[in-house]
PDB file of C-alpha atoms in Angstrom:
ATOM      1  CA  UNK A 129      70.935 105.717 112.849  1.00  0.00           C
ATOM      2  CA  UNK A 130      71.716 109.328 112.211  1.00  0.00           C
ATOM      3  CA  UNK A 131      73.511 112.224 113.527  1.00  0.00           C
ATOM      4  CA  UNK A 132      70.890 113.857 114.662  1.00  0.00           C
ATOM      5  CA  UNK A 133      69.918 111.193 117.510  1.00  0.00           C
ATOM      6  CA  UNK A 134      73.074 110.648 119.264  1.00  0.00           C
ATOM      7  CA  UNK A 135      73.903 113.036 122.559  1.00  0.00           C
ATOM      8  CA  UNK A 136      76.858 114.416 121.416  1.00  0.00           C
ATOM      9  CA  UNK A 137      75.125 115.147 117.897  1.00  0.00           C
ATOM     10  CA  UNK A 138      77.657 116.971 115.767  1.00  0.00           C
ATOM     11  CA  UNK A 139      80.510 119.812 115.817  1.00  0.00           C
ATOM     12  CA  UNK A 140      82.370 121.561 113.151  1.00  0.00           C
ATOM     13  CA  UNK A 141      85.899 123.014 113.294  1.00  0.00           C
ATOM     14  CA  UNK A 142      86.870 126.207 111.385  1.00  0.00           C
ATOM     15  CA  UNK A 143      89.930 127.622 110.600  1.00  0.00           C
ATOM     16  CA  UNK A 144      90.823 131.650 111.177  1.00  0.00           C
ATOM     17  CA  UNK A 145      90.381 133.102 107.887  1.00  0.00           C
ATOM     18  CA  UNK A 146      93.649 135.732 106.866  1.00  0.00           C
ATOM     19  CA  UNK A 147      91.819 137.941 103.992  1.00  0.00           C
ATOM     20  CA  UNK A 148      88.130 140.234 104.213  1.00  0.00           C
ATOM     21  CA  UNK A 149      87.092 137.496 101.546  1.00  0.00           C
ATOM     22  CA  UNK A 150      88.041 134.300 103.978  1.00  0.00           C
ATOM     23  CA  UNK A 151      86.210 135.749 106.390  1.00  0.00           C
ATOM     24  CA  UNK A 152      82.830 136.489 104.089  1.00  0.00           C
ATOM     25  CA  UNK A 153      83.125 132.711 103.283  1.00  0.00           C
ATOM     26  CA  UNK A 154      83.573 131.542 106.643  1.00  0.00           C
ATOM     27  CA  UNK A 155      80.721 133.219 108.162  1.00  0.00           C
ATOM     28  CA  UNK A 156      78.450 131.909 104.909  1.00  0.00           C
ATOM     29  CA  UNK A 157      79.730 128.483 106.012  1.00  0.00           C
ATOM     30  CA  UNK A 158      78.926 129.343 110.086  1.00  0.00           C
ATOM     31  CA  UNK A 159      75.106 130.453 108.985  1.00  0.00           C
ATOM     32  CA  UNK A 160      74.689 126.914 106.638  1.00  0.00           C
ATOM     33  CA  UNK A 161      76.083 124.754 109.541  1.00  0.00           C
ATOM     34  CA  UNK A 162      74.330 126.462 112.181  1.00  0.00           C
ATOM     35  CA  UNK A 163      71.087 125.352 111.247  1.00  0.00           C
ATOM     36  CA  UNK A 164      72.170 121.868 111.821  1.00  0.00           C
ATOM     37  CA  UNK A 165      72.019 122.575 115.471  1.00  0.00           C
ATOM     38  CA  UNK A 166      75.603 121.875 116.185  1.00  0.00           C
ATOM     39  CA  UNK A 167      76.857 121.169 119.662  1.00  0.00           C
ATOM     40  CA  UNK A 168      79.919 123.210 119.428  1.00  0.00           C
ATOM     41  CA  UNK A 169      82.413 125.098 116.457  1.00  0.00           C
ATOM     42  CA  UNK A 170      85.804 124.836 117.136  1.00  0.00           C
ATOM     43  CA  UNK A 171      88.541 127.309 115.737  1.00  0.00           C
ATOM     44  CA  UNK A 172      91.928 126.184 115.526  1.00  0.00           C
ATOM     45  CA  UNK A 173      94.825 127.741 116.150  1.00  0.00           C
ATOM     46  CA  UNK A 174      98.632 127.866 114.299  1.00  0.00           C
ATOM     47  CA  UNK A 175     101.888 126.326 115.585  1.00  0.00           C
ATOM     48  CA  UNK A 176     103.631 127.929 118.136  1.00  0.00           C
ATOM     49  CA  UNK A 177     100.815 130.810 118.478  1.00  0.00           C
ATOM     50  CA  UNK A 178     100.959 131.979 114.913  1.00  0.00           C
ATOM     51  CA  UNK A 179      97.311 132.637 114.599  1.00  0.00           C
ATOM     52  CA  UNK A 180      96.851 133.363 118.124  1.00  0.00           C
ATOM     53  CA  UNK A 181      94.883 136.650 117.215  1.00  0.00           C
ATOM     54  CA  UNK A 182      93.218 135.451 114.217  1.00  0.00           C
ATOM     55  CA  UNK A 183      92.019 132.647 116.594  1.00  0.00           C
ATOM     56  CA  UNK A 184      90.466 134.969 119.177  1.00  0.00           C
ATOM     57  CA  UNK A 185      88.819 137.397 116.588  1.00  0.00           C
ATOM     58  CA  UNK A 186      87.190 134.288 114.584  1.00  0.00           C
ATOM     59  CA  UNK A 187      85.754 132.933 117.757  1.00  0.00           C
ATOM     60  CA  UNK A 188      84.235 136.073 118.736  1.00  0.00           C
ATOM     61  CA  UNK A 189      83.042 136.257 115.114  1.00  0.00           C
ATOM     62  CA  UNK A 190      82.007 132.302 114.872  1.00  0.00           C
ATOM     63  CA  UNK A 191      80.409 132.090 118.638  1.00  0.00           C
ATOM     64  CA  UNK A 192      77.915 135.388 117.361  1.00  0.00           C
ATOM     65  CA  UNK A 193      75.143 133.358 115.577  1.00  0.00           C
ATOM     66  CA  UNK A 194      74.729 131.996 118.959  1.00  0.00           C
ATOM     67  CA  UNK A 195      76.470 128.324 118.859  1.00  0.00           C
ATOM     68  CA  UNK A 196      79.387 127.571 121.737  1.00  0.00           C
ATOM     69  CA  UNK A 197      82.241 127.788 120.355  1.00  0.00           C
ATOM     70  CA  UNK A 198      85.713 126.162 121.600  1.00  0.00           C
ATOM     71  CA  UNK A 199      88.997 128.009 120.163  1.00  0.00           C
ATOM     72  CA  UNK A 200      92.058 125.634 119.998  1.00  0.00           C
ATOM     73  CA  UNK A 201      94.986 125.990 122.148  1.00  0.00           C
ATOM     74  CA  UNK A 202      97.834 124.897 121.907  1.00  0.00           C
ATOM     75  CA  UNK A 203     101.252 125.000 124.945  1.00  0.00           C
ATOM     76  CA  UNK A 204     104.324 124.085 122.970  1.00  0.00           C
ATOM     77  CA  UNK A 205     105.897 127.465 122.137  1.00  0.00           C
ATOM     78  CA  UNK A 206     104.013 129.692 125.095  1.00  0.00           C
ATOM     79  CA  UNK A 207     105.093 130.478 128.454  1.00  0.00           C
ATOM     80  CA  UNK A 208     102.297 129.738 131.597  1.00  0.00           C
ATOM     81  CA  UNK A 209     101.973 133.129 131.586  1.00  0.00           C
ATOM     82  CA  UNK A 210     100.714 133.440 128.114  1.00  0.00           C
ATOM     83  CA  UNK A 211      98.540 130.670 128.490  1.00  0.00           C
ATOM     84  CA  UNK A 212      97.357 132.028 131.797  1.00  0.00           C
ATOM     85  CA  UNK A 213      96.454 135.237 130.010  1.00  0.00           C
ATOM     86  CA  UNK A 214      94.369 133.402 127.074  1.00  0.00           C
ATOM     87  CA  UNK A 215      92.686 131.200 129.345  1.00  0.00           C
ATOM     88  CA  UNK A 216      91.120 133.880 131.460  1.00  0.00           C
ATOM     89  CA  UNK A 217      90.485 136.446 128.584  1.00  0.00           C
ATOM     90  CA  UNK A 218      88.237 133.516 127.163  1.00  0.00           C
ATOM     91  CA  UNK A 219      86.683 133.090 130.701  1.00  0.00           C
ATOM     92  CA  UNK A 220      85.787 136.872 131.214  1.00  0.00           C
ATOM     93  CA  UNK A 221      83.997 136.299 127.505  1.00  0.00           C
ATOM     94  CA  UNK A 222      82.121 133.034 128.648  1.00  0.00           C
ATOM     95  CA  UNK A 223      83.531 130.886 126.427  1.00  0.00           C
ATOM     96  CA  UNK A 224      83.093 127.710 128.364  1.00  0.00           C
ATOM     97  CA  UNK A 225      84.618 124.985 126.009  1.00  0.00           C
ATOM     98  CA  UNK A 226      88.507 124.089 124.480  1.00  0.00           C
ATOM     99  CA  UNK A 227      90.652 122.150 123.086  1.00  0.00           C
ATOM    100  CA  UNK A 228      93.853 121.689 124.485  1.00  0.00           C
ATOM    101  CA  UNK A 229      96.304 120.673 122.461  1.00  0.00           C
ATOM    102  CA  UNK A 230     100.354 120.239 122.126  1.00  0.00           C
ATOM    103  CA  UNK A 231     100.929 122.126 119.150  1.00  0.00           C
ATOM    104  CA  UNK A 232     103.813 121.444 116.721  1.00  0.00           C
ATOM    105  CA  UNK A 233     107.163 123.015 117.418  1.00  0.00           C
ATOM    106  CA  UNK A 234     107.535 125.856 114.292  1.00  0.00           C
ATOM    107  CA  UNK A 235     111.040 125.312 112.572  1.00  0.00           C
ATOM    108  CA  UNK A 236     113.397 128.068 113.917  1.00  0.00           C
ATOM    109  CA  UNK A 237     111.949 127.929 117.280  1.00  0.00           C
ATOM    110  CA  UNK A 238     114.139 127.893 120.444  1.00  0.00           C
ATOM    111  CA  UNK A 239     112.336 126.986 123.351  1.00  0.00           C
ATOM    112  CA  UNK A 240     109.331 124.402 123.449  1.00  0.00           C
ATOM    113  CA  UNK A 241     107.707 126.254 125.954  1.00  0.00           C
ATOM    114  CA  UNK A 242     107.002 125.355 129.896  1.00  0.00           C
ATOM    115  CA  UNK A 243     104.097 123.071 129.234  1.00  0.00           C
ATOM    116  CA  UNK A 244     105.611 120.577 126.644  1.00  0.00           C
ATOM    117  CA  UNK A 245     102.509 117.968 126.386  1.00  0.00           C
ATOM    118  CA  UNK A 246      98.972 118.364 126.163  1.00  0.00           C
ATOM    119  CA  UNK A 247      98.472 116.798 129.447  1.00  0.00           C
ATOM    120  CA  UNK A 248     100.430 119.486 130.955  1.00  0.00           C
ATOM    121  CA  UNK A 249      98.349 122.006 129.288  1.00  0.00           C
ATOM    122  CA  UNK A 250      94.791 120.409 130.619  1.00  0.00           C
ATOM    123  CA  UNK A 251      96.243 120.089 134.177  1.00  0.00           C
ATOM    124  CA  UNK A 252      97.460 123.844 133.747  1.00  0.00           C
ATOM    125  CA  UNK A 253      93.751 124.293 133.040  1.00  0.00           C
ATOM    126  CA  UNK A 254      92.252 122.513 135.517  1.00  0.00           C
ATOM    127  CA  UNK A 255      94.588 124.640 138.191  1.00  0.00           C
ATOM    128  CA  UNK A 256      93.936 127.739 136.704  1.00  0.00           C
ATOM    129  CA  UNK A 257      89.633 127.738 135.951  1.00  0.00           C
ATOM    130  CA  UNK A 258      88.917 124.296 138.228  1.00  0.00           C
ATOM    131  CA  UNK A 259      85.582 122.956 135.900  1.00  0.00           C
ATOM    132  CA  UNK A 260      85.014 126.121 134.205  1.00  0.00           C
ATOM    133  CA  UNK A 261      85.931 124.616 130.667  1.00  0.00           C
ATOM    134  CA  UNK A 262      84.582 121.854 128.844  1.00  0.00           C
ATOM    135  CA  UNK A 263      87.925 120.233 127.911  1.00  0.00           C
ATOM    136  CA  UNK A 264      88.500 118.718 124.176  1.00  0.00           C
ATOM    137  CA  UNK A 265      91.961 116.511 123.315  1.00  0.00           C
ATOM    138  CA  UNK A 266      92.925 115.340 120.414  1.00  0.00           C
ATOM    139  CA  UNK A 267      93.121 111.171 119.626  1.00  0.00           C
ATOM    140  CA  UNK A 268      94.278 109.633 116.847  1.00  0.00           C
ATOM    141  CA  UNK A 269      93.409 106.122 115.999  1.00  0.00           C
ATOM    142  CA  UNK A 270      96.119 105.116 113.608  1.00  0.00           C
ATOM    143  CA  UNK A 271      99.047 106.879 116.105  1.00  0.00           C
ATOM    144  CA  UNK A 272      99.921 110.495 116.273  1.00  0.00           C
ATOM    145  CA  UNK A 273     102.881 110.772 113.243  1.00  0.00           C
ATOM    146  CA  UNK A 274     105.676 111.774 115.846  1.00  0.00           C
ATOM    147  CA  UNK A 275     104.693 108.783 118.387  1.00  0.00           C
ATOM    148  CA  UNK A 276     107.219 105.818 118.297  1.00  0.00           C
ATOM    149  CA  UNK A 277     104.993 103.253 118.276  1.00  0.00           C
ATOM    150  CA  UNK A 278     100.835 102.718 118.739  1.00  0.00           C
ATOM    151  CA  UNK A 279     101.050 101.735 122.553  1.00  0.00           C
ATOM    152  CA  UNK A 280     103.198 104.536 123.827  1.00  0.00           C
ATOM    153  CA  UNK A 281     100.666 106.773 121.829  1.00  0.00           C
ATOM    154  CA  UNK A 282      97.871 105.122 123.382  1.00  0.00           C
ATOM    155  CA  UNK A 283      99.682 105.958 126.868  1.00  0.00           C
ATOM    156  CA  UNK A 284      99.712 109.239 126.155  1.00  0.00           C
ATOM    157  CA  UNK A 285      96.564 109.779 124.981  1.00  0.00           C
ATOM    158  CA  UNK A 286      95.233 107.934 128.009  1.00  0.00           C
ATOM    159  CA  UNK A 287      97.125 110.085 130.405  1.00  0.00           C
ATOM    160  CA  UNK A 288      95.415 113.229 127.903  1.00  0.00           C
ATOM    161  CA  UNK A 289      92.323 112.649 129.128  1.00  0.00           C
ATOM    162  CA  UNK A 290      92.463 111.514 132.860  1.00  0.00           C
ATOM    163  CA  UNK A 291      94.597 114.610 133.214  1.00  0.00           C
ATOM    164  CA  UNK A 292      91.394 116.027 133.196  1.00  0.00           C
ATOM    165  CA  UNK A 293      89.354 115.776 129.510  1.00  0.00           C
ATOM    166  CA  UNK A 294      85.952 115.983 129.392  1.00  0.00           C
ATOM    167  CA  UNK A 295      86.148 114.361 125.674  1.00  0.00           C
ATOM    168  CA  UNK A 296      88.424 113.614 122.817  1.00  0.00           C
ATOM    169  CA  UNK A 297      87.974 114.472 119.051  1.00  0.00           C
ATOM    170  CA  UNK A 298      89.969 112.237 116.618  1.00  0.00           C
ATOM    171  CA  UNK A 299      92.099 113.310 113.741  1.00  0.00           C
ATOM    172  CA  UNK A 300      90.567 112.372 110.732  1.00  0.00           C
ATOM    173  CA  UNK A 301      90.952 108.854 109.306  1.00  0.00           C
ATOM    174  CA  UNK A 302      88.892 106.107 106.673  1.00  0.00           C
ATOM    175  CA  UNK A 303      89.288 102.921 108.152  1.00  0.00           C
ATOM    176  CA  UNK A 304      86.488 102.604 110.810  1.00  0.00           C
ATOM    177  CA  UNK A 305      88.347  99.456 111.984  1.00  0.00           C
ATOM    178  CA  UNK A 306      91.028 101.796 113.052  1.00  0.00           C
ATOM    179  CA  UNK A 307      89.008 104.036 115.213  1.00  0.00           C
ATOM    180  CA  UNK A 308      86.738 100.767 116.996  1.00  0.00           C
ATOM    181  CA  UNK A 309      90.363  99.493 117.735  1.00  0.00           C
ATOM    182  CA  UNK A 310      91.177 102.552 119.305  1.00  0.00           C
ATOM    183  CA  UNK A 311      88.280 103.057 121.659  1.00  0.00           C
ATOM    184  CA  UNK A 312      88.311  99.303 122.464  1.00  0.00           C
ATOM    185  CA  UNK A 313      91.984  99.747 123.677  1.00  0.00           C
ATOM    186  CA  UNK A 314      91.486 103.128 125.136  1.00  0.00           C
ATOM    187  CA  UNK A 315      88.518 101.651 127.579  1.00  0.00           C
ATOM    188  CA  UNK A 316      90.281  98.613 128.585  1.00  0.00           C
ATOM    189  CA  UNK A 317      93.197 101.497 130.071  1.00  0.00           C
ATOM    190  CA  UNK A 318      90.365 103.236 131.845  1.00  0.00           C
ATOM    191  CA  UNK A 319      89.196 105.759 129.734  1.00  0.00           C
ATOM    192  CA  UNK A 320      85.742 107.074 130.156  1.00  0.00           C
ATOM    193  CA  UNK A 321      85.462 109.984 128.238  1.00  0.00           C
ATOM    194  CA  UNK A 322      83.536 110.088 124.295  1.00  0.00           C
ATOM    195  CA  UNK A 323      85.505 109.747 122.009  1.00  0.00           C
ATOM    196  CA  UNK A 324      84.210 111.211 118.368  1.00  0.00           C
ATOM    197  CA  UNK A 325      85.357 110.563 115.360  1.00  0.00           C
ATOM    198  CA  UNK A 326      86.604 113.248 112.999  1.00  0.00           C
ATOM    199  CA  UNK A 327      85.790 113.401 109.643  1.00  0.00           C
ATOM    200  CA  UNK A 328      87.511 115.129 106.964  1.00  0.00           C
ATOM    201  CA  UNK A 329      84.888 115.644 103.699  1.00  0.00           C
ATOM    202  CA  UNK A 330      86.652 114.180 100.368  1.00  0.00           C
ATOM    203  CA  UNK A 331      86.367 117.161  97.876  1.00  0.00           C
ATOM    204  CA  UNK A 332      90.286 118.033  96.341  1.00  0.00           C
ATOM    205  CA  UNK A 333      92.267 114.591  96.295  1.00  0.00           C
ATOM    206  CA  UNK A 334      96.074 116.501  95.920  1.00  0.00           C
ATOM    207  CA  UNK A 335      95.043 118.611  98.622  1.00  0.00           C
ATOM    208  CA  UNK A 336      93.687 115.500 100.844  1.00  0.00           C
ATOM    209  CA  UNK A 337      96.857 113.925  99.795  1.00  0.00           C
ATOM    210  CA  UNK A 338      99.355 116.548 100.949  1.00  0.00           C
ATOM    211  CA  UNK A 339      97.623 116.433 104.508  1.00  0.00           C
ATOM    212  CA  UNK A 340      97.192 112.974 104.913  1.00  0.00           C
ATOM    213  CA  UNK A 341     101.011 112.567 103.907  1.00  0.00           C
ATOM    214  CA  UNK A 342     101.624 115.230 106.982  1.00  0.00           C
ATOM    215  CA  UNK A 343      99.074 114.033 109.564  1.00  0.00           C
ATOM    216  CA  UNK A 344      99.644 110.426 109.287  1.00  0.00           C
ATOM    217  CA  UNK A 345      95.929 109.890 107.949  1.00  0.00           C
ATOM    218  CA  UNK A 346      95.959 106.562 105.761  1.00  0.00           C
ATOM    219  CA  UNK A 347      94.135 107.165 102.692  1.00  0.00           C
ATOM    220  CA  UNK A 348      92.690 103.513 101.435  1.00  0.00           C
ATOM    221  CA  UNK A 349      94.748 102.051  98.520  1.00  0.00           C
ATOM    222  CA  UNK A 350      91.481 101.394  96.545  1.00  0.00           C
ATOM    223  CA  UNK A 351      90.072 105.032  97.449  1.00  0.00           C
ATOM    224  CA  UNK A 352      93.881 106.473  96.743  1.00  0.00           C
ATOM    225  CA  UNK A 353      93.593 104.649  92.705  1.00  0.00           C
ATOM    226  CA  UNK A 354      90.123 106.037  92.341  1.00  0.00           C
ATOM    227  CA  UNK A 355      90.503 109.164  93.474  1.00  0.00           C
ATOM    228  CA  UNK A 356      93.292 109.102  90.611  1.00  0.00           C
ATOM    229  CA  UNK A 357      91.411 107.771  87.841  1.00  0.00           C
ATOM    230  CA  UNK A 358      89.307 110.939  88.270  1.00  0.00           C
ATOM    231  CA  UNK A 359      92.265 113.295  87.769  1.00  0.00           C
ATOM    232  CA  UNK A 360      90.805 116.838  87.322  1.00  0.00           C
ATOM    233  CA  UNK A 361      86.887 115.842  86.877  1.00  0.00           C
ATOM    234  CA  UNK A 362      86.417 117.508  90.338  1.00  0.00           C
ATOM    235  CA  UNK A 363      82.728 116.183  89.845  1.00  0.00           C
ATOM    236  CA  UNK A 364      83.268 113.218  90.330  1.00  0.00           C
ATOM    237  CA  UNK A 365      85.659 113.297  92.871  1.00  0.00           C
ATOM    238  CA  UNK A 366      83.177 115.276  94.925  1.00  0.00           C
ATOM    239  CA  UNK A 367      80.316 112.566  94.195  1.00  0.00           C
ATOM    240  CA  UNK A 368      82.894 109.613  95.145  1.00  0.00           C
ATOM    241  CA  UNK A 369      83.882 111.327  98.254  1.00  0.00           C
ATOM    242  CA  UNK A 370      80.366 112.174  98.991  1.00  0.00           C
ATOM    243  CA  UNK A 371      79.829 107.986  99.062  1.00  0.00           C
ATOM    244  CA  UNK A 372      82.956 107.231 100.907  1.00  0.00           C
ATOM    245  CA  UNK A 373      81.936 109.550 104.126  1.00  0.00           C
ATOM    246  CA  UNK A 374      78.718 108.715 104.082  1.00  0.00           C
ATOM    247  CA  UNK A 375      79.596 104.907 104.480  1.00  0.00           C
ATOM    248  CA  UNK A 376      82.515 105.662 107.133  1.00  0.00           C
ATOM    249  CA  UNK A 377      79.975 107.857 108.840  1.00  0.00           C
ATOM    250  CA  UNK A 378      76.744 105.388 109.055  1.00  0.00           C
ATOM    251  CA  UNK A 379      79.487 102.563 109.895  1.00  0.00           C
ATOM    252  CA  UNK A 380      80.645 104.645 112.717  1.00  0.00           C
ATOM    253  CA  UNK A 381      77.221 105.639 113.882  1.00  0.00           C
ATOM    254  CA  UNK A 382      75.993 102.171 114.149  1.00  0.00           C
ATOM    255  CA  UNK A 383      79.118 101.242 115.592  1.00  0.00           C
ATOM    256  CA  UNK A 384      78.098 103.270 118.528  1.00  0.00           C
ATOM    257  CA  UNK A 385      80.311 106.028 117.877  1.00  0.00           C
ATOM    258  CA  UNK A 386      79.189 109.258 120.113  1.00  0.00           C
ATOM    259  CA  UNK A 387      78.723 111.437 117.307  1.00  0.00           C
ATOM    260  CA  UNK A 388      80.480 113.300 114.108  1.00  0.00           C
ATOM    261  CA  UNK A 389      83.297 116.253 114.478  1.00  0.00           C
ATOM    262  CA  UNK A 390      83.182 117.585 111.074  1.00  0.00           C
ATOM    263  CA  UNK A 391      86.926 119.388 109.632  1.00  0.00           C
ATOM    264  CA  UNK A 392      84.948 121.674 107.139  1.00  0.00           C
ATOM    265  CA  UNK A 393      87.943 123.506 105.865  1.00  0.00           C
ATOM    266  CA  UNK A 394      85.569 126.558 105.843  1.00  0.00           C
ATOM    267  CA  UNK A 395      83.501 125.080 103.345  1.00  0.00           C
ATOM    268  CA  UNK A 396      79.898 123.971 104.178  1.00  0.00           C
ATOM    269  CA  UNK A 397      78.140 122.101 101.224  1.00  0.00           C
ATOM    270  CA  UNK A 398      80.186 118.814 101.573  1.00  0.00           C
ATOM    271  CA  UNK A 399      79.863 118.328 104.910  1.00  0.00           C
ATOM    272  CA  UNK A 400      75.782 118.994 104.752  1.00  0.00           C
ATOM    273  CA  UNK A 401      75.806 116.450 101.899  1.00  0.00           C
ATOM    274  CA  UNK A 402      76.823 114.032 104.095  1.00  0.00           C
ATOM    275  CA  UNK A 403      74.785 114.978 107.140  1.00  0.00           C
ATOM    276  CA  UNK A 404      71.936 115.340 104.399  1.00  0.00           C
ATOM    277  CA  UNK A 405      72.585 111.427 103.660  1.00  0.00           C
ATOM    278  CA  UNK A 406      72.794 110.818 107.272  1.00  0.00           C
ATOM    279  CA  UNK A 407      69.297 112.283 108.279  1.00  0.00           C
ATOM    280  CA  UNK A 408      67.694 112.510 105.192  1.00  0.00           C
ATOM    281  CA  UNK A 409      67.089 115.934 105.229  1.00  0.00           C
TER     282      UNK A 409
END
């Protein structure tokens, strides 16, 4: 079963680019992926509001070729007011999707902000634009890194979404176990909503490393050693990774997953690899 025939199909996040160059590539990566007919880009957006301009400029950019286009947002850090001010100004430009998220509190930073969970922040939404936005939260199947244990992150994700989600993306992950778990205990506490599976392409194992480490993304022992064995033949680390997503991504597929969120690091040749493998074209 491919991509292509599920009703969610795929989506592909960016990230705002901070150099003229960045931005060349990224909008070479926007014009490759559009053509797969994507239901949505998504840009994200720093802690605390760091790349809160960047954000807004590379959505207006991104959202140009045509394809909706859902900027991240993020409470923890930002006053309603703020937040009231962003919401509307991507309103008045008919951007009609999110994703509403915490946010990480930057080191140095005093206050948290007046919305301090992503809940908060999708109920400010809902008060503020009623069912003008297509609302996006974030899951994650092995347990957000800061939760204290799986349930009470299950809790929250639950309350995330009836809060008033329209859909949750996952953070990345390998074990498809993980995320079938995850739904299966998410719909037995009432949750209705799709939840998609993100997928982080394998191309730079010190670099997948370092944000696995950080995001609390397990990286399979056996894929860990061979990923190693490769050291700096970037070959054939691209070619193994190639194989490992395209596995996790046909097991989630005929798993019934609702379709494929794609973190493309602004790069689009190893994600269409894998949708290549997926559709066979």
């Amino acid at each position: 079963m491919s991509a292509q025939q599920h009703p969610l199909g795929i989506s592909f996040e960016f990230f705002p680019p901070n150099t003229d160059a960045g931005r060349d590539k990224l909008m070479q990566a926007r014009d490759m992926l559009a053509e797969r007919n994507p239901r949505f880009f998504s840009v994200t957006y720093g802690a605390g509001g760091s790349t809160q301009h960047r954000t807004i400029d590379t959505v207006q950019a991104v959202r140009q070729c045509g394809i909706s286009t859902a900027p991240h947002l993020s409470c923890v850090g930002s006053a309603k007011s703020q937040i009231r001010d962003l919401i509307n100004h991507y309103k008045d430009e008919g951007i009609n999707s999110l994703v509403a998220l915490r946010g990480d509190l930057p080191s140095g930073m005093g206050s948290i902000g007046e919305l301090r969970y992503a809940n908060e922040l999708v109920e400010f939404i809902r008060e503020e634009t009623g069912d003008h936005f297509e609302i996006a939260v974030a899951a994650y199947p092995e347990a957000h890194p800061q939760a204290s244990n799986f349930e009470a992150d299950l809790q929250n994700f639950a309350r995330k979404v009836k809060a008033g989600a329209n859909l949750a993306i996952t953070q990345y992950f390998f074990n498809a176990d993980a995320y079938f778990h995850f739904v299966e205990r998410a719909r037995q506490l009432g949750v209705e909503a799709p939840i998609v599976p993100g997928i982080m392409p394998i191309t730079n194992y010190s670099k997948l490393a370092r944000f696995s480490d950080a995001c609390g993304a397990e990286i399979p022992r056996w894929v860990r050693k061979q990923l190693e064995a490769y050291g700096d033949d970037s070959n054939a680390i691209a070619a193994f990774g190639e194989d490992v997503i395209t596995r996790l991504c046909e097991r989630l597929l005929d798993g019934g997953a609702p379709g494929l969120h794609f973190y493309t690091l602004n790069q689009a040749e190893p994600t269409l690899k894998v949708i290549k493998n997926l559709t066979g074209r």
